[in-house]
Amino acid sequence: MALAFFALLPREAASSDAGYAEALAERAVSKGLHDRREWHVLLHYRPALLGRYTSLVDDPAFFNSPSGKNDPREELIETIKAFFRADPDGDAHPQCRFIARYRWLSNELSIDSSKLPAPECKGYGELMQNMNPRSAVLVFPVSHINSPASMFGHTLLRIDSDRESTMFSFAVNYSAVTPETSGILFAVKGLTGAYKGYFGVLPYYEKIKEYSFLENRDMWEYRLDFSPEEVERMLLHLWELKDIYSDYYFFDENCSYNLLLALEAARPETDLLELLPPWVIPMDTVRAIKKTGMSSGEAQYRPSRASRIRHIEGLLDKGLRASALDLASGALDPNDLARDGAIPREKRAMALDLASEYVQYRYAKRKLPKEEYTSRYIGVLGARSTLGLVPPYDISAPAPPDDGHGPARLSIGAGFRDKREFASIKLRPANHALMDPQEGYLPGAAITFLEGEARYDFDGRGLQAERLTLLEIVSISPRDRFFKPVSWRVSADVLRKEDTGRDERRTISGLSAGMGLSYGSWPGALAYAFAGPEAKAGRRLDKGYALGAGVKAGVVGSITERWKAQLEFTALAFGPGDRHDILAVEFNQTFTTGKESALMLNLKREDFDGFYSTEAVLYWNRYY
């Protein structure tokens, strides 16, 4: 009898557990938990057609129901049942694997944990022990001027503990896994969602090393006004996303978009995604957290190594800058400079500081072998240690990125071309043109995406498409004795009108590129020159195409805080396909009238194969 009793006990218990699971599932559905925002946030559900929902997560391992991606109700039922599974044990058990859902449902349904298996969630426990989370920070590394892949910037999270230094904090990053970092294949696959995106956690100092030391990108840190409970809720959700992928799209479901989903898990009553346009750039996420009050304090500025070098460089005269270069190259003994009593002690110390920073910069850029680096760095530090302390370097922070204008722009203008008057309207979704107000943006860097212009000619021609630019990138990166970057530009027009002097202006498509050099510093002026090829296609070209090359040279800079000007010369010569030459000079000015508005005056004189034309147009720009 006793044997029969013990043989029956597990079966009865299992039956009881199954009944309890069914009851919980029925209660959850009757309470409408599958329609609750918290559930939608945890599963990344977004509205789809016909009143349905679909999850942005594409990995089947994220769901407990085969139809879970598109069925919040079925996923809720199967998730509750999964919590009662006897296997697998440990971190793989659904109670641990979907720990955020388990915590939320336990609270909503008052689940009696004694009736469920009790797996040990060792992995999550170790993560919490190592992180010891207390607060969170949104980090925005600015764009890398010479890298198209990073020209919109990036965002990541920093999880701080009670340790004094943030160097011991952890960074949470979302990125696409890709063997390519540039090129046409990279762009095509990124636009079509062919890459998989994953969340990753790593020490914050590794991200500082990557962005600040290797890529020379300044970083901005926005502390989030999260309570410790909200931070833990976010980490519970991130744990569920461990090794889970979503299809990565450059322009919407990208690094910044997915980071906002993690922030919503911390504070589900806040809908961050509704604040975003159809496309998402990292700066939009910063604006969203500021707008919703998730971050109310001032951003902290973390200058890159390049910014630090330029700052110290500016404190020294030409002779000491040359000495610092000689120290970094090994041409000058550090002890000779340290003992030179003719130079003030503080200046000698600064020159040695500059040399040590530059040696580290060259080693990070792999321009210095390790043995050489070690020898020079130790030599410079040894000499520097004999000169004592100098006042800390106070590197002025530029305007934070969230102080800049919105990425989208509507331009309404009026002007004339020779004796023909016209009205103009232009629209672009992103991001920043060279002549837009500078505050909050990297000087010399510009990227314009999908800008279209239509004009109404008052001479009877009426409304006509004037130009549609698919993409235009300009990277004017100044050179000096320490940095030798190459500037470049690329532009692709789907449609562009050319005034050839004939009755009808011809319509072409165009692609141009150029490499060049730039000198100067900001604020002030950047002088630049590009040379490169240009190709056109259009029915009214002699053979339907034209191939040529030319140069662009100019100077751009801020005259005052609100007044910006650019003078640019263009010389192009086309041979194969349609022989013609173009000479042009432009004088463009921008007057900032507010954070989100500006007036822009463009003047242009052009010689198209002997036909001269003059154009002047005044735009009112509204940014949003």
mmCIF file of N, CA and C in Angstrom, residues 199-298:
data_model
loop_
_atom_site.group_PDB
_atom_site.id
_atom_site.type_symbol
_atom_site.label_atom_id
_atom_site.label_comp_id
_atom_site.label_asym_id
_atom_site.label_seq_id
_atom_site.Cartn_x
_atom_site.Cartn_y
_atom_site.Cartn_z
ATOM 1 N N PHE A 199 22.286 42.296 -28.475
ATOM 2 C CA PHE A 199 22.770 43.057 -27.331
ATOM 3 C C PHE A 199 24.024 42.387 -26.783
ATOM 4 N N GLY A 200 24.926 43.196 -26.263
ATOM 5 C CA GLY A 200 26.137 42.672 -25.644
ATOM 6 C C GLY A 200 26.496 43.506 -24.422
ATOM 7 N N VAL A 201 27.170 42.895 -23.470
ATOM 8 C CA VAL A 201 27.619 43.585 -22.259
ATOM 9 C C VAL A 201 29.130 43.436 -22.151
ATOM 10 N N LEU A 202 29.803 44.528 -21.872
ATOM 11 C CA LEU A 202 31.251 44.492 -21.710
ATOM 12 C C LEU A 202 31.685 45.656 -20.820
ATOM 13 N N PRO A 203 32.900 45.597 -20.274
ATOM 14 C CA PRO A 203 33.359 46.687 -19.401
ATOM 15 C C PRO A 203 33.332 48.035 -20.131
ATOM 16 N N TYR A 204 32.924 49.081 -19.415
ATOM 17 C CA TYR A 204 32.792 50.396 -20.045
ATOM 18 C C TYR A 204 34.138 50.919 -20.552
ATOM 19 N N TYR A 205 35.227 50.573 -19.849
ATOM 20 C CA TYR A 205 36.506 51.102 -20.305
ATOM 21 C C TYR A 205 36.869 50.565 -21.692
ATOM 22 N N GLU A 206 36.309 49.416 -22.072
ATOM 23 C CA GLU A 206 36.558 48.902 -23.415
ATOM 24 C C GLU A 206 35.905 49.812 -24.462
ATOM 25 N N LYS A 207 34.719 50.353 -24.148
ATOM 26 C CA LYS A 207 34.051 51.262 -25.084
ATOM 27 C C LYS A 207 34.761 52.613 -25.129
ATOM 28 N N ILE A 208 35.275 53.051 -23.978
ATOM 29 C CA ILE A 208 36.058 54.295 -23.980
ATOM 30 C C ILE A 208 37.292 54.123 -24.860
ATOM 31 N N LYS A 209 37.920 52.984 -24.711
ATOM 32 C CA LYS A 209 39.118 52.704 -25.525
ATOM 33 C C LYS A 209 38.757 52.721 -27.014
ATOM 34 N N GLU A 210 37.626 52.122 -27.350
ATOM 35 C CA GLU A 210 37.219 52.039 -28.757
ATOM 36 C C GLU A 210 36.876 53.416 -29.328
ATOM 37 N N TYR A 211 36.016 54.137 -28.621
ATOM 38 C CA TYR A 211 35.523 55.401 -29.181
ATOM 39 C C TYR A 211 36.490 56.558 -28.950
ATOM 40 N N SER A 212 36.972 56.688 -27.743
ATOM 41 C CA SER A 212 37.761 57.859 -27.390
ATOM 42 C C SER A 212 39.213 57.739 -27.841
ATOM 43 N N PHE A 213 39.794 56.544 -27.688
ATOM 44 C CA PHE A 213 41.222 56.391 -27.968
ATOM 45 C C PHE A 213 41.494 55.958 -29.408
ATOM 46 N N LEU A 214 40.670 55.022 -29.934
ATOM 47 C CA LEU A 214 40.960 54.498 -31.273
ATOM 48 C C LEU A 214 40.289 55.317 -32.372
ATOM 49 N N GLU A 215 39.017 55.693 -32.160
ATOM 50 C CA GLU A 215 38.297 56.411 -33.217
ATOM 51 C C GLU A 215 38.257 57.916 -32.990
ATOM 52 N N ASN A 216 38.797 58.368 -31.858
ATOM 53 C CA ASN A 216 38.873 59.808 -31.566
ATOM 54 C C ASN A 216 37.512 60.491 -31.625
ATOM 55 N N ARG A 217 36.535 59.851 -31.001
ATOM 56 C CA ARG A 217 35.188 60.414 -30.967
ATOM 57 C C ARG A 217 34.889 60.905 -29.551
ATOM 58 N N ASP A 218 34.511 62.168 -29.439
ATOM 59 C CA ASP A 218 34.066 62.682 -28.140
ATOM 60 C C ASP A 218 32.816 61.926 -27.713
ATOM 61 N N MET A 219 32.637 61.813 -26.397
ATOM 62 C CA MET A 219 31.468 61.088 -25.888
ATOM 63 C C MET A 219 30.665 62.007 -24.963
ATOM 64 N N TRP A 220 29.347 61.864 -25.039
ATOM 65 C CA TRP A 220 28.435 62.610 -24.162
ATOM 66 C C TRP A 220 27.656 61.609 -23.325
ATOM 67 N N GLU A 221 27.554 61.875 -22.028
ATOM 68 C CA GLU A 221 26.913 60.934 -21.114
ATOM 69 C C GLU A 221 25.687 61.598 -20.467
ATOM 70 N N TYR A 222 24.508 61.008 -20.703
ATOM 71 C CA TYR A 222 23.243 61.539 -20.176
ATOM 72 C C TYR A 222 22.760 60.606 -19.064
ATOM 73 N N ARG A 223 22.839 61.077 -17.833
ATOM 74 C CA ARG A 223 22.387 60.241 -16.712
ATOM 75 C C ARG A 223 20.867 60.108 -16.737
ATOM 76 N N LEU A 224 20.390 58.882 -16.612
ATOM 77 C CA LEU A 224 18.953 58.611 -16.634
ATOM 78 C C LEU A 224 18.389 58.705 -15.215
ATOM 79 N N ASP A 225 17.215 59.306 -15.098
ATOM 80 C CA ASP A 225 16.593 59.486 -13.777
ATOM 81 C C ASP A 225 15.835 58.219 -13.387
ATOM 82 N N PHE A 226 16.517 57.099 -13.399
ATOM 83 C CA PHE A 226 15.913 55.817 -13.058
ATOM 84 C C PHE A 226 16.157 55.497 -11.591
ATOM 85 N N SER A 227 15.156 54.901 -10.961
ATOM 86 C CA SER A 227 15.350 54.375 -9.612
ATOM 87 C C SER A 227 16.094 53.043 -9.725
ATOM 88 N N PRO A 228 16.701 52.551 -8.633
ATOM 89 C CA PRO A 228 17.358 51.227 -8.695
ATOM 90 C C PRO A 228 16.391 50.136 -9.151
ATOM 91 N N GLU A 229 15.103 50.248 -8.793
ATOM 92 C CA GLU A 229 14.125 49.244 -9.215
ATOM 93 C C GLU A 229 13.937 49.291 -10.737
ATOM 94 N N GLU A 230 13.915 50.493 -11.287
ATOM 95 C CA GLU A 230 13.766 50.607 -12.744
ATOM 96 C C GLU A 230 14.996 50.078 -13.467
ATOM 97 N N VAL A 231 16.178 50.341 -12.898
ATOM 98 C CA VAL A 231 17.403 49.813 -13.503
ATOM 99 C C VAL A 231 17.367 48.288 -13.496
ATOM 100 N N GLU A 232 16.934 47.703 -12.378
ATOM 101 C CA GLU A 232 16.874 46.242 -12.314
ATOM 102 C C GLU A 232 15.857 45.688 -13.310
ATOM 103 N N ARG A 233 14.727 46.393 -13.462
ATOM 104 C CA ARG A 233 13.718 45.939 -14.428
ATOM 105 C C ARG A 233 14.301 45.933 -15.842
ATOM 106 N N MET A 234 15.109 46.921 -16.156
ATOM 107 C CA MET A 234 15.744 46.969 -17.480
ATOM 108 C C MET A 234 16.726 45.815 -17.657
ATOM 109 N N LEU A 235 17.476 45.514 -16.605
ATOM 110 C CA LEU A 235 18.450 44.427 -16.705
ATOM 111 C C LEU A 235 17.767 43.071 -16.798
ATOM 112 N N LEU A 236 16.627 42.911 -16.105
ATOM 113 C CA LEU A 236 15.864 41.669 -16.236
ATOM 114 C C LEU A 236 15.472 41.451 -17.691
ATOM 115 N N HIS A 237 15.047 42.526 -18.336
ATOM 116 C CA HIS A 237 14.637 42.424 -19.740
ATOM 117 C C HIS A 237 15.842 42.161 -20.645
ATOM 118 N N LEU A 238 16.941 42.838 -20.375
ATOM 119 C CA LEU A 238 18.143 42.620 -21.193
ATOM 120 C C LEU A 238 18.645 41.188 -21.052
ATOM 121 N N TRP A 239 18.454 40.617 -19.859
ATOM 122 C CA TRP A 239 18.845 39.217 -19.678
ATOM 123 C C TRP A 239 18.041 38.306 -20.608
ATOM 124 N N GLU A 240 16.761 38.630 -20.783
ATOM 125 C CA GLU A 240 15.928 37.837 -21.695
ATOM 126 C C GLU A 240 16.400 37.971 -23.151
ATOM 127 N N LEU A 241 17.037 39.095 -23.463
ATOM 128 C CA LEU A 241 17.504 39.332 -24.833
ATOM 129 C C LEU A 241 18.907 38.788 -25.074
ATOM 130 N N LYS A 242 19.459 38.127 -24.077
ATOM 131 C CA LYS A 242 20.804 37.547 -24.225
ATOM 132 C C LYS A 242 20.784 36.487 -25.337
ATOM 133 N N ASP A 243 21.670 36.642 -26.312
ATOM 134 C CA ASP A 243 21.811 35.718 -27.451
ATOM 135 C C ASP A 243 20.564 35.669 -28.333
ATOM 136 N N ILE A 244 19.710 36.684 -28.242
ATOM 137 C CA ILE A 244 18.509 36.766 -29.066
ATOM 138 C C ILE A 244 18.732 37.821 -30.152
ATOM 139 N N TYR A 245 18.378 37.486 -31.382
ATOM 140 C CA TYR A 245 18.628 38.444 -32.460
ATOM 141 C C TYR A 245 17.342 39.070 -32.990
ATOM 142 N N SER A 246 17.507 40.248 -33.533
ATOM 143 C CA SER A 246 16.474 40.915 -34.335
ATOM 144 C C SER A 246 17.134 41.364 -35.630
ATOM 145 N N ASP A 247 16.365 41.386 -36.695
ATOM 146 C CA ASP A 247 16.924 41.873 -37.960
ATOM 147 C C ASP A 247 17.293 43.341 -37.819
ATOM 148 N N TYR A 248 18.476 43.689 -38.273
ATOM 149 C CA TYR A 248 19.023 45.037 -38.083
ATOM 150 C C TYR A 248 18.835 45.854 -39.361
ATOM 151 N N TYR A 249 18.193 46.990 -39.220
ATOM 152 C CA TYR A 249 18.000 47.921 -40.342
ATOM 153 C C TYR A 249 18.681 49.244 -40.000
ATOM 154 N N PHE A 250 19.433 49.767 -40.933
ATOM 155 C CA PHE A 250 20.191 50.997 -40.672
ATOM 156 C C PHE A 250 19.294 52.168 -40.271
ATOM 157 N N PHE A 251 18.128 52.279 -40.933
ATOM 158 C CA PHE A 251 17.376 53.523 -40.788
ATOM 159 C C PHE A 251 16.213 53.461 -39.802
ATOM 160 N N ASP A 252 15.863 52.307 -39.296
ATOM 161 C CA ASP A 252 14.820 52.303 -38.256
ATOM 162 C C ASP A 252 15.171 51.336 -37.136
ATOM 163 N N GLU A 253 15.139 50.053 -37.349
ATOM 164 C CA GLU A 253 15.416 49.117 -36.257
ATOM 165 C C GLU A 253 16.927 48.963 -36.073
ATOM 166 N N ASN A 254 17.548 50.036 -35.631
ATOM 167 C CA ASN A 254 19.001 50.055 -35.507
ATOM 168 C C ASN A 254 19.414 50.062 -34.032
ATOM 169 N N CYS A 255 20.663 50.422 -33.775
ATOM 170 C CA CYS A 255 21.195 50.378 -32.412
ATOM 171 C C CYS A 255 20.397 51.263 -31.463
ATOM 172 N N SER A 256 20.076 52.451 -31.881
ATOM 173 C CA SER A 256 19.389 53.398 -31.007
ATOM 174 C C SER A 256 17.946 52.998 -30.777
ATOM 175 N N TYR A 257 17.292 52.517 -31.801
ATOM 176 C CA TYR A 257 15.895 52.101 -31.683
ATOM 177 C C TYR A 257 15.767 50.972 -30.662
ATOM 178 N N ASN A 258 16.627 49.973 -30.763
ATOM 179 C CA ASN A 258 16.540 48.830 -29.853
ATOM 180 C C ASN A 258 16.924 49.208 -28.429
ATOM 181 N N LEU A 259 17.781 50.198 -28.300
ATOM 182 C CA LEU A 259 18.127 50.655 -26.950
ATOM 183 C C LEU A 259 16.915 51.297 -26.272
ATOM 184 N N LEU A 260 16.089 51.985 -27.055
ATOM 185 C CA LEU A 260 14.881 52.579 -26.489
ATOM 186 C C LEU A 260 13.916 51.509 -25.981
ATOM 187 N N LEU A 261 13.898 50.355 -26.649
ATOM 188 C CA LEU A 261 13.041 49.259 -26.181
ATOM 189 C C LEU A 261 13.481 48.783 -24.799
ATOM 190 N N ALA A 262 14.774 48.792 -24.557
ATOM 191 C CA ALA A 262 15.282 48.415 -23.227
ATOM 192 C C ALA A 262 14.891 49.467 -22.192
ATOM 193 N N LEU A 263 14.928 50.740 -22.584
ATOM 194 C CA LEU A 263 14.536 51.803 -21.655
ATOM 195 C C LEU A 263 13.039 51.727 -21.341
ATOM 196 N N GLU A 264 12.249 51.377 -22.318
ATOM 197 C CA GLU A 264 10.804 51.230 -22.074
ATOM 198 C C GLU A 264 10.530 50.099 -21.089
ATOM 199 N N ALA A 265 11.358 49.054 -21.099
ATOM 200 C CA ALA A 265 11.177 47.958 -20.140
ATOM 201 C C ALA A 265 11.386 48.456 -18.712
ATOM 202 N N ALA A 266 12.267 49.433 -18.544
ATOM 203 C CA ALA A 266 12.489 50.002 -17.214
ATOM 204 C C ALA A 266 11.299 50.835 -16.776
ATOM 205 N N ARG A 267 10.713 51.568 -17.713
ATOM 206 C CA ARG A 267 9.591 52.463 -17.393
ATOM 207 C C ARG A 267 8.516 52.274 -18.471
ATOM 208 N N PRO A 268 7.747 51.169 -18.372
ATOM 209 C CA PRO A 268 6.828 50.821 -19.475
ATOM 210 C C PRO A 268 5.714 51.832 -19.706
ATOM 211 N N GLU A 269 5.438 52.672 -18.725
ATOM 212 C CA GLU A 269 4.364 53.651 -18.943
ATOM 213 C C GLU A 269 4.799 54.756 -19.910
ATOM 214 N N THR A 270 6.062 54.841 -20.214
ATOM 215 C CA THR A 270 6.567 55.848 -21.151
ATOM 216 C C THR A 270 6.754 55.246 -22.534
ATOM 217 N N ASP A 271 6.069 55.799 -23.512
ATOM 218 C CA ASP A 271 6.168 55.308 -24.886
ATOM 219 C C ASP A 271 7.177 56.160 -25.643
ATOM 220 N N LEU A 272 8.401 55.702 -25.667
ATOM 221 C CA LEU A 272 9.462 56.454 -26.355
ATOM 222 C C LEU A 272 9.347 56.339 -27.866
ATOM 223 N N LEU A 273 8.895 55.184 -28.325
ATOM 224 C CA LEU A 273 8.897 54.951 -29.775
ATOM 225 C C LEU A 273 7.911 55.855 -30.506
ATOM 226 N N GLU A 274 6.854 56.282 -29.812
ATOM 227 C CA GLU A 274 5.871 57.143 -30.482
ATOM 228 C C GLU A 274 6.443 58.521 -30.798
ATOM 229 N N LEU A 275 7.560 58.857 -30.168
ATOM 230 C CA LEU A 275 8.183 60.159 -30.413
ATOM 231 C C LEU A 275 9.095 60.138 -31.626
ATOM 232 N N LEU A 276 9.330 58.958 -32.179
ATOM 233 C CA LEU A 276 10.309 58.847 -33.252
ATOM 234 C C LEU A 276 9.665 58.987 -34.620
ATOM 235 N N PRO A 277 10.394 59.543 -35.577
ATOM 236 C CA PRO A 277 9.923 59.554 -36.964
ATOM 237 C C PRO A 277 10.062 58.146 -37.564
ATOM 238 N N PRO A 278 9.616 57.934 -38.786
ATOM 239 C CA PRO A 278 9.741 56.599 -39.397
ATOM 240 C C PRO A 278 11.190 56.115 -39.488
ATOM 241 N N TRP A 279 12.120 57.028 -39.546
ATOM 242 C CA TRP A 279 13.536 56.671 -39.551
ATOM 243 C C TRP A 279 14.107 57.075 -38.195
ATOM 244 N N VAL A 280 15.170 56.434 -37.771
ATOM 245 C CA VAL A 280 15.729 56.706 -36.446
ATOM 246 C C VAL A 280 17.228 56.918 -36.566
ATOM 247 N N ILE A 281 17.693 58.034 -36.059
ATOM 248 C CA ILE A 281 19.122 58.264 -35.941
ATOM 249 C C ILE A 281 19.441 58.405 -34.455
ATOM 250 N N PRO A 282 20.664 58.098 -34.048
ATOM 251 C CA PRO A 282 20.984 58.090 -32.616
ATOM 252 C C PRO A 282 20.590 59.367 -31.879
ATOM 253 N N MET A 283 20.708 60.514 -32.559
ATOM 254 C CA MET A 283 20.368 61.755 -31.869
ATOM 255 C C MET A 283 18.894 61.803 -31.498
ATOM 256 N N ASP A 284 18.048 61.100 -32.269
ATOM 257 C CA ASP A 284 16.618 61.063 -31.947
ATOM 258 C C ASP A 284 16.380 60.413 -30.596
ATOM 259 N N THR A 285 17.184 59.413 -30.239
ATOM 260 C CA THR A 285 16.999 58.753 -28.948
ATOM 261 C C THR A 285 17.360 59.695 -27.805
ATOM 262 N N VAL A 286 18.382 60.506 -28.005
ATOM 263 C CA VAL A 286 18.753 61.477 -26.974
ATOM 264 C C VAL A 286 17.623 62.487 -26.789
ATOM 265 N N ARG A 287 17.086 62.957 -27.912
ATOM 266 C CA ARG A 287 15.974 63.918 -27.823
ATOM 267 C C ARG A 287 14.769 63.283 -27.136
ATOM 268 N N ALA A 288 14.525 61.997 -27.395
ATOM 269 C CA ALA A 288 13.362 61.322 -26.806
ATOM 270 C C ALA A 288 13.491 61.227 -25.288
ATOM 271 N N ILE A 289 14.667 60.870 -24.784
ATOM 272 C CA ILE A 289 14.803 60.746 -23.322
ATOM 273 C C ILE A 289 14.753 62.114 -22.647
ATOM 274 N N LYS A 290 15.196 63.150 -23.358
ATOM 275 C CA LYS A 290 15.103 64.492 -22.779
ATOM 276 C C LYS A 290 13.639 64.955 -22.769
ATOM 277 N N LYS A 291 12.934 64.662 -23.839
ATOM 278 C CA LYS A 291 11.551 65.115 -23.962
ATOM 279 C C LYS A 291 10.638 64.437 -22.947
ATOM 280 N N THR A 292 10.896 63.158 -22.648
ATOM 281 C CA THR A 292 10.036 62.425 -21.718
ATOM 282 C C THR A 292 10.462 62.583 -20.268
ATOM 283 N N GLY A 293 11.545 63.314 -20.035
ATOM 284 C CA GLY A 293 11.992 63.527 -18.667
ATOM 285 C C GLY A 293 12.779 62.367 -18.097
ATOM 286 N N MET A 294 13.173 61.421 -18.930
ATOM 287 C CA MET A 294 13.997 60.312 -18.431
ATOM 288 C C MET A 294 15.385 60.794 -18.038
ATOM 289 N N SER A 295 15.808 61.907 -18.626
ATOM 290 C CA SER A 295 17.105 62.494 -18.279
ATOM 291 C C SER A 295 16.913 63.998 -18.167
ATOM 292 N N SER A 296 17.027 64.509 -16.956
ATOM 293 C CA SER A 296 16.756 65.937 -16.750
ATOM 294 C C SER A 296 18.022 66.741 -16.478
ATOM 295 N N GLY A 297 19.126 66.067 -16.216
ATOM 296 C CA GLY A 297 20.361 66.777 -15.899
ATOM 297 C C GLY A 297 21.164 67.149 -17.130
ATOM 298 N N GLU A 298 22.282 67.844 -16.894
ATOM 299 C CA GLU A 298 23.156 68.238 -17.994
ATOM 300 C C GLU A 298 24.014 67.061 -18.429
#
